[in-house]
mmCIF file of C-alpha atoms in Angstrom:
data_model
loop_
_atom_site.group_PDB
_atom_site.id
_atom_site.type_symbol
_atom_site.label_atom_id
_atom_site.label_comp_id
_atom_site.label_asym_id
_atom_site.label_seq_id
_atom_site.Cartn_x
_atom_site.Cartn_y
_atom_site.Cartn_z
ATOM 1 C CA MET B 27 143.505 101.112 158.922
ATOM 2 C CA ASP B 28 146.525 99.320 157.481
ATOM 3 C CA PRO B 29 145.789 98.465 153.754
ATOM 4 C CA VAL B 30 147.280 95.082 154.427
ATOM 5 C CA ALA B 31 144.465 94.313 157.030
ATOM 6 C CA VAL B 32 141.914 95.535 154.583
ATOM 7 C CA ALA B 33 143.292 93.352 151.843
ATOM 8 C CA GLU B 34 143.242 90.111 153.989
ATOM 9 C CA ASP B 35 139.542 90.561 155.006
ATOM 10 C CA GLY B 36 138.220 92.909 152.370
ATOM 11 C CA PHE B 37 134.858 91.172 152.143
ATOM 12 C CA GLY B 38 134.171 92.396 155.630
ATOM 13 C CA TYR B 39 135.139 96.058 154.961
ATOM 14 C CA VAL B 40 133.675 96.878 151.609
ATOM 15 C CA VAL B 41 130.770 99.563 151.778
ATOM 16 C CA LEU B 42 127.568 97.762 151.583
ATOM 17 C CA SER B 43 125.455 97.799 148.465
ATOM 18 C CA PRO B 44 121.725 97.601 148.298
ATOM 19 C CA GLY B 45 120.460 94.284 149.365
ATOM 20 C CA GLU B 46 123.523 93.314 151.503
ATOM 21 C CA VAL B 47 123.543 93.119 155.123
ATOM 22 C CA ARG B 48 126.411 92.797 157.634
ATOM 23 C CA GLU B 49 127.039 92.055 161.398
ATOM 24 C CA ALA B 50 130.385 92.792 162.830
ATOM 25 C CA ARG B 51 130.912 90.761 165.843
ATOM 26 C CA PRO B 52 134.068 90.810 168.140
ATOM 27 C CA ASP B 53 135.173 87.446 166.859
ATOM 28 C CA VAL B 54 133.939 87.484 163.041
ATOM 29 C CA ILE B 55 132.475 89.827 160.408
ATOM 30 C CA LEU B 56 129.544 88.264 158.540
ATOM 31 C CA THR B 57 128.058 89.605 155.160
ATOM 32 C CA HIS B 58 125.102 88.493 153.240
ATOM 33 C CA GLY B 59 124.292 89.499 149.571
ATOM 34 C CA PRO B 60 121.481 88.710 147.105
ATOM 35 C CA VAL B 61 123.491 86.633 144.770
ATOM 36 C CA PRO B 62 123.439 82.870 145.356
ATOM 37 C CA MET B 63 127.198 82.331 144.743
ATOM 38 C CA PRO B 64 128.963 81.316 147.933
ATOM 39 C CA GLU B 65 131.312 84.220 147.796
ATOM 40 C CA PHE B 66 128.461 86.597 148.103
ATOM 41 C CA GLY B 67 128.082 85.445 151.699
ATOM 42 C CA SER B 68 131.172 85.612 153.791
ATOM 43 C CA ALA B 69 132.655 84.996 157.391
ATOM 44 C CA CYS B 70 135.860 86.884 157.722
ATOM 45 C CA ARG B 71 138.218 88.699 160.121
ATOM 46 C CA VAL B 72 137.872 85.381 162.128
ATOM 47 C CA ARG B 73 139.093 85.635 165.628
ATOM 48 C CA PHE B 74 137.694 82.581 167.461
ATOM 49 C CA GLY B 75 139.069 81.145 170.631
ATOM 50 C CA SER B 76 140.243 77.722 171.234
ATOM 51 C CA ASP B 77 136.749 76.263 171.060
ATOM 52 C CA ILE B 78 135.349 76.883 167.661
ATOM 53 C CA ASP B 79 132.365 74.422 167.525
ATOM 54 C CA GLY B 80 129.790 76.826 169.006
ATOM 55 C CA PRO B 81 130.884 80.058 167.120
ATOM 56 C CA VAL B 82 130.694 77.863 163.818
ATOM 57 C CA VAL B 83 127.126 76.873 164.696
ATOM 58 C CA THR B 84 126.127 80.389 165.301
ATOM 59 C CA VAL B 85 127.773 81.539 161.984
ATOM 60 C CA ARG B 86 125.738 78.919 160.014
ATOM 61 C CA GLU B 87 122.527 79.839 161.860
ATOM 62 C CA TRP B 88 123.167 83.499 160.914
ATOM 63 C CA PHE B 89 123.219 82.647 157.213
ATOM 64 C CA ALA B 90 120.364 80.161 157.524
ATOM 65 C CA ALA B 91 118.208 82.841 158.977
ATOM 66 C CA ARG B 92 118.766 85.025 155.959
ATOM 67 C CA GLY B 93 117.932 82.236 153.514
ATOM 68 C CA ARG B 94 121.523 81.625 152.338
ATOM 69 C CA GLU B 95 122.466 78.014 151.879
ATOM 70 C CA ARG B 96 126.176 78.402 150.842
ATOM 71 C CA PHE B 97 128.794 80.893 152.088
ATOM 72 C CA VAL B 98 132.594 81.151 152.405
ATOM 73 C CA TRP B 99 135.102 81.444 155.259
ATOM 74 C CA LEU B 100 138.115 83.731 154.585
ATOM 75 C CA VAL B 101 141.053 82.132 156.510
ATOM 76 C CA GLY B 102 144.012 84.453 156.362
ATOM 77 C CA PRO B 103 147.356 84.664 158.352
ATOM 78 C CA SER B 104 145.717 86.797 161.093
ATOM 79 C CA ALA B 105 142.857 84.283 161.534
ATOM 80 C CA THR B 106 142.600 82.441 164.945
ATOM 81 C CA PRO B 107 143.037 79.865 166.112
ATOM 82 C CA THR B 108 146.054 79.076 164.058
ATOM 83 C CA ASP B 109 144.785 75.860 162.879
ATOM 84 C CA LEU B 110 141.321 77.246 161.934
ATOM 85 C CA GLU B 111 141.442 75.934 158.320
ATOM 86 C CA HIS B 112 141.909 72.337 159.394
ATOM 87 C CA ARG B 113 139.217 72.581 162.050
ATOM 88 C CA LEU B 114 136.698 73.975 159.660
ATOM 89 C CA LEU B 115 137.444 71.281 157.251
ATOM 90 C CA THR B 116 136.856 68.835 160.101
ATOM 91 C CA LEU B 117 133.472 70.377 160.750
ATOM 92 C CA GLY B 118 132.327 69.977 157.188
ATOM 93 C CA ALA B 119 133.805 72.887 155.278
ATOM 94 C CA GLU B 120 135.672 72.311 152.077
ATOM 95 C CA PRO B 121 137.931 74.144 149.797
ATOM 96 C CA ASN B 122 135.660 76.492 147.788
ATOM 97 C CA PRO B 123 134.831 74.836 144.448
ATOM 98 C CA GLY B 124 134.991 78.314 142.744
ATOM 99 C CA GLY B 125 138.675 78.787 143.887
ATOM 100 C CA SER B 126 140.204 78.382 147.214
ATOM 101 C CA ASP B 127 143.933 79.529 147.131
ATOM 102 C CA TYR B 128 144.199 83.440 147.310
ATOM 103 C CA MET B 129 146.871 85.978 147.808
ATOM 104 C CA ALA B 130 146.099 89.267 149.648
ATOM 105 C CA MET B 131 147.751 91.972 147.701
ATOM 106 C CA VAL B 132 148.222 95.699 147.886
ATOM 107 C CA LEU B 133 148.987 98.377 145.188
ATOM 108 C CA ASP B 134 150.201 101.805 146.594
ATOM 109 C CA HIS B 135 152.032 103.144 143.579
ATOM 110 C CA GLU B 136 151.117 103.900 139.754
ATOM 111 C CA PRO B 137 150.738 100.694 137.679
ATOM 112 C CA PRO B 138 151.634 100.597 133.930
ATOM 113 C CA SER B 139 149.407 102.545 131.499
ATOM 114 C CA SER B 140 146.665 100.966 129.342
ATOM 115 C CA PRO B 141 147.305 99.511 125.830
ATOM 116 C CA ALA B 142 145.888 102.074 123.222
ATOM 117 C CA ASP B 143 143.625 99.556 121.432
ATOM 118 C CA VAL B 144 141.444 98.598 124.386
ATOM 119 C CA GLU B 145 138.095 100.335 124.565
ATOM 120 C CA LEU B 146 136.990 100.876 128.243
ATOM 121 C CA ARG B 147 133.785 102.376 129.515
ATOM 122 C CA ARG B 148 132.173 102.662 132.948
ATOM 123 C CA VAL B 149 129.030 100.516 133.040
ATOM 124 C CA GLU B 150 125.974 102.969 133.235
ATOM 125 C CA THR B 151 123.305 101.125 131.245
ATOM 126 C CA PHE B 152 121.432 97.882 131.827
ATOM 127 C CA ALA B 153 122.790 96.549 128.554
ATOM 128 C CA ASP B 154 126.337 96.967 129.716
ATOM 129 C CA TYR B 155 125.448 95.561 133.083
ATOM 130 C CA THR B 156 124.140 92.430 131.430
ATOM 131 C CA ALA B 157 127.169 92.280 129.272
ATOM 132 C CA THR B 158 129.503 92.268 132.280
ATOM 133 C CA TRP B 159 127.717 89.276 133.717
ATOM 134 C CA GLU B 160 127.795 87.341 130.381
ATOM 135 C CA VAL B 161 131.477 87.968 130.418
ATOM 136 C CA MET B 162 131.662 86.515 133.984
ATOM 137 C CA PHE B 163 129.496 83.539 132.995
ATOM 138 C CA GLN B 164 131.853 82.698 130.311
ATOM 139 C CA GLY B 165 135.181 83.590 131.836
ATOM 140 C CA PHE B 166 134.538 81.815 135.043
ATOM 141 C CA ASP B 167 132.681 78.957 133.313
ATOM 142 C CA MET B 168 129.873 79.088 135.658
ATOM 143 C CA PRO B 169 127.377 76.167 135.722
ATOM 144 C CA PRO B 170 124.172 76.688 133.641
ATOM 145 C CA GLU B 171 121.881 76.649 136.582
ATOM 146 C CA GLU B 172 123.872 79.283 138.528
ATOM 147 C CA ARG B 173 123.769 81.436 135.282
ATOM 148 C CA ASP B 174 120.005 81.139 134.973
ATOM 149 C CA ALA B 175 119.516 81.909 138.660
ATOM 150 C CA ILE B 176 121.547 85.196 138.475
ATOM 151 C CA ARG B 177 120.028 86.255 135.165
ATOM 152 C CA ALA B 178 116.648 86.150 136.678
ATOM 153 C CA THR B 179 117.799 88.677 139.320
ATOM 154 C CA LEU B 180 119.656 91.207 136.948
ATOM 155 C CA PRO B 181 116.730 93.629 136.405
ATOM 156 C CA GLU B 182 116.076 93.972 140.065
ATOM 157 C CA ARG B 183 119.627 94.120 140.930
ATOM 158 C CA TRP B 184 120.328 96.888 138.467
ATOM 159 C CA THR B 185 117.331 98.994 139.533
ATOM 160 C CA ALA B 186 118.821 98.609 143.085
ATOM 161 C CA THR B 187 122.553 99.297 142.232
ATOM 162 C CA ALA B 188 122.650 101.428 139.229
ATOM 163 C CA ASP B 189 123.356 104.652 141.234
ATOM 164 C CA ASP B 190 125.329 102.808 143.983
ATOM 165 C CA PRO B 191 128.248 105.180 144.956
ATOM 166 C CA GLY B 192 130.111 102.277 146.627
ATOM 167 C CA ARG B 193 130.520 100.112 143.701
ATOM 168 C CA TRP B 194 131.054 100.394 139.961
ATOM 169 C CA SER B 195 132.307 98.367 136.956
ATOM 170 C CA TYR B 196 134.187 98.747 133.760
ATOM 171 C CA LEU B 197 133.462 96.812 130.574
ATOM 172 C CA ALA B 198 136.270 96.274 127.984
ATOM 173 C CA SER B 199 135.680 95.740 124.455
ATOM 174 C CA VAL B 200 137.648 94.905 121.291
ATOM 175 C CA GLY B 201 136.076 95.790 117.908
ATOM 176 C CA GLY B 202 132.808 96.427 119.789
ATOM 177 C CA VAL B 203 132.577 93.041 121.378
ATOM 178 C CA PRO B 204 132.713 92.844 125.188
ATOM 179 C CA VAL B 205 135.566 90.690 126.233
ATOM 180 C CA ALA B 206 136.447 91.565 129.842
ATOM 181 C CA GLU B 207 135.161 93.298 132.980
ATOM 182 C CA GLY B 208 136.336 94.603 136.322
ATOM 183 C CA SER B 209 134.657 95.873 139.304
ATOM 184 C CA VAL B 210 135.676 98.103 142.202
ATOM 185 C CA ARG B 211 134.244 98.853 145.584
ATOM 186 C CA ARG B 212 134.700 101.479 148.309
ATOM 187 C CA THR B 213 135.866 100.212 151.612
ATOM 188 C CA VAL B 214 135.045 101.796 155.079
ATOM 189 C CA PRO B 215 138.712 102.195 155.935
ATOM 190 C CA GLY B 216 139.612 103.952 152.634
ATOM 191 C CA PRO B 217 141.389 101.646 150.005
ATOM 192 C CA LEU B 218 139.449 100.526 146.908
ATOM 193 C CA TRP B 219 138.727 96.838 146.674
ATOM 194 C CA LEU B 220 139.078 95.050 143.467
ATOM 195 C CA ALA B 221 135.661 93.246 143.484
ATOM 196 C CA GLY B 222 136.350 90.920 140.616
ATOM 197 C CA GLY B 223 137.567 90.804 136.909
ATOM 198 C CA VAL B 224 137.828 88.443 134.116
ATOM 199 C CA THR B 225 138.901 88.362 130.498
ATOM 200 C CA LEU B 226 137.458 85.933 127.965
ATOM 201 C CA PRO B 227 140.055 83.134 127.214
ATOM 202 C CA ALA B 228 140.541 84.150 123.595
ATOM 203 C CA TYR B 229 141.426 87.634 124.402
ATOM 204 C CA ARG B 230 143.902 87.042 127.337
ATOM 205 C CA GLY B 231 147.429 88.081 127.015
ATOM 206 C CA ARG B 232 146.606 91.325 125.219
ATOM 207 C CA GLY B 233 146.932 93.776 128.225
ATOM 208 C CA ILE B 234 143.152 94.089 128.675
ATOM 209 C CA TYR B 235 143.406 93.100 132.442
ATOM 210 C CA ARG B 236 146.059 95.754 132.770
ATOM 211 C CA ALA B 237 143.743 98.358 131.331
ATOM 212 C CA LEU B 238 141.032 97.454 133.864
ATOM 213 C CA VAL B 239 143.664 97.724 136.777
ATOM 214 C CA ARG B 240 144.774 101.067 135.433
ATOM 215 C CA ALA B 241 141.174 102.462 135.312
ATOM 216 C CA ARG B 242 140.595 101.492 138.860
ATOM 217 C CA TRP B 243 143.958 102.920 139.989
ATOM 218 C CA ASP B 244 142.851 106.248 138.428
ATOM 219 C CA ASP B 245 139.789 105.987 140.339
ATOM 220 C CA ALA B 246 141.677 105.435 143.695
ATOM 221 C CA VAL B 247 143.794 108.465 142.951
ATOM 222 C CA ARG B 248 140.784 110.739 142.108
ATOM 223 C CA LEU B 249 139.107 109.681 145.347
ATOM 224 C CA GLY B 250 142.104 109.880 147.498
ATOM 225 C CA ALA B 251 141.817 106.224 148.392
ATOM 226 C CA GLY B 252 145.543 105.703 148.807
ATOM 227 C CA ALA B 253 145.707 101.993 147.465
ATOM 228 C CA LEU B 254 144.030 99.244 145.739
ATOM 229 C CA VAL B 255 143.610 96.027 147.669
ATOM 230 C CA VAL B 256 142.483 92.611 146.534
ATOM 231 C CA ILE B 257 142.589 88.808 147.153
ATOM 232 C CA ALA B 258 143.770 87.278 144.012
ATOM 233 C CA ASN B 259 143.383 83.675 142.746
ATOM 234 C CA VAL B 260 146.960 82.204 142.991
ATOM 235 C CA GLU B 261 146.582 80.339 139.674
ATOM 236 C CA THR B 262 145.067 83.200 137.642
ATOM 237 C CA SER B 263 145.175 86.904 138.498
ATOM 238 C CA TYR B 264 147.982 86.790 141.134
ATOM 239 C CA PRO B 265 150.868 86.486 138.811
ATOM 240 C CA ILE B 266 149.258 89.121 136.480
ATOM 241 C CA LEU B 267 148.923 91.641 139.455
ATOM 242 C CA GLU B 268 152.379 90.859 140.688
ATOM 243 C CA ARG B 269 153.769 91.987 137.343
ATOM 244 C CA LEU B 270 151.583 95.142 137.544
ATOM 245 C CA GLY B 271 153.282 96.091 140.865
ATOM 246 C CA PHE B 272 151.005 94.650 143.504
ATOM 247 C CA ARG B 273 152.765 93.192 146.515
ATOM 248 C CA ALA B 274 151.705 90.126 148.224
ATOM 249 C CA VAL B 275 150.851 90.451 151.941
ATOM 250 C CA GLY B 276 149.511 86.926 152.938
ATOM 251 C CA ARG B 277 147.848 83.842 151.754
ATOM 252 C CA VAL B 278 144.105 83.497 152.157
ATOM 253 C CA ARG B 279 142.099 80.332 151.900
ATOM 254 C CA LEU B 280 138.317 80.300 150.918
ATOM 255 C CA LEU B 281 136.495 77.422 152.367
ATOM 256 C CA ALA B 282 132.865 76.786 151.186
ATOM 257 C CA ASP B 283 130.294 75.931 153.952
ATOM 258 C CA ARG B 284 126.595 75.426 154.267
ATOM 259 C CA SER B 285 124.304 77.262 156.617
ATOM 260 C CA SER B 286 122.615 73.720 157.512
ATOM 261 C CA SER B 287 124.699 70.692 158.619
ATOM 262 C CA PRO B 288 126.934 69.784 155.516
ATOM 263 C CA ALA B 289 125.921 66.377 154.365
ATOM 264 C CA THR B 290 126.533 66.471 150.668
ATOM 265 C CA PRO B 291 129.967 67.936 149.555
ATOM 266 C CA LEU B 292 129.495 71.444 148.029
ATOM 267 C CA SER B 293 131.814 70.366 145.176
ATOM 268 C CA ALA B 294 129.150 67.646 144.267
ATOM 269 C CA VAL B 295 126.450 70.202 144.227
ATOM 270 C CA VAL B 296 128.264 72.509 141.840
ATOM 271 C CA ALA B 297 129.201 69.586 139.592
ATOM 272 C CA SER B 298 125.582 68.128 139.298
#
């Protein structure tokens, strides 16, 4: 499969981790994971016909049947109908409060090397696993209630995923202090998917994110994956990845939705 297609709808192509389920339908790929954040439930590779009302209802019902309240739609340049974003918004979806404007990107050549002063290690202990989440909590400024909900699941999730061959993470430290993290996942078609990464604000601009990209590129080379693919937040990681050699292949919008009829805006739930 063309890495461009994998980049646009990567949520639907990553190799499933323990606790995740997926249903690939002709018109949409649905994925549900055990973390309550909306991005861990996704509807992507959307190829609806002209009437989307019925398909949207069935997608919401699929997530509701699995106990998921919030999920996201990925709307890229190949999604149909061509006015899908507008029509989903009309039906109650909204721009994802955690970030809605993304760029699908592909890296198929060697990126710059890592700075010498960055300490990187693959996450192989529960302590490091917890540290990566604490970096994410701070780096993404997650709401306290969302942090607490995720913390409660970490021991169980670590037990389930510690030996997962399809997903792994790196923790970056400066002077022994964890300051950044970056995850990577295998995809069924082959390219490695950058599954997140963040640096604490006080340590940005020091090449730490570059080091995390390089480590995952080296993994891609070692595994014969051929490329790294990602959807990058246009306001944050996109300009960094562009400087590191990634090429943009299409805008992707993330729209947050509820599995029940959306009455209260998701942004109001996140802000409360």
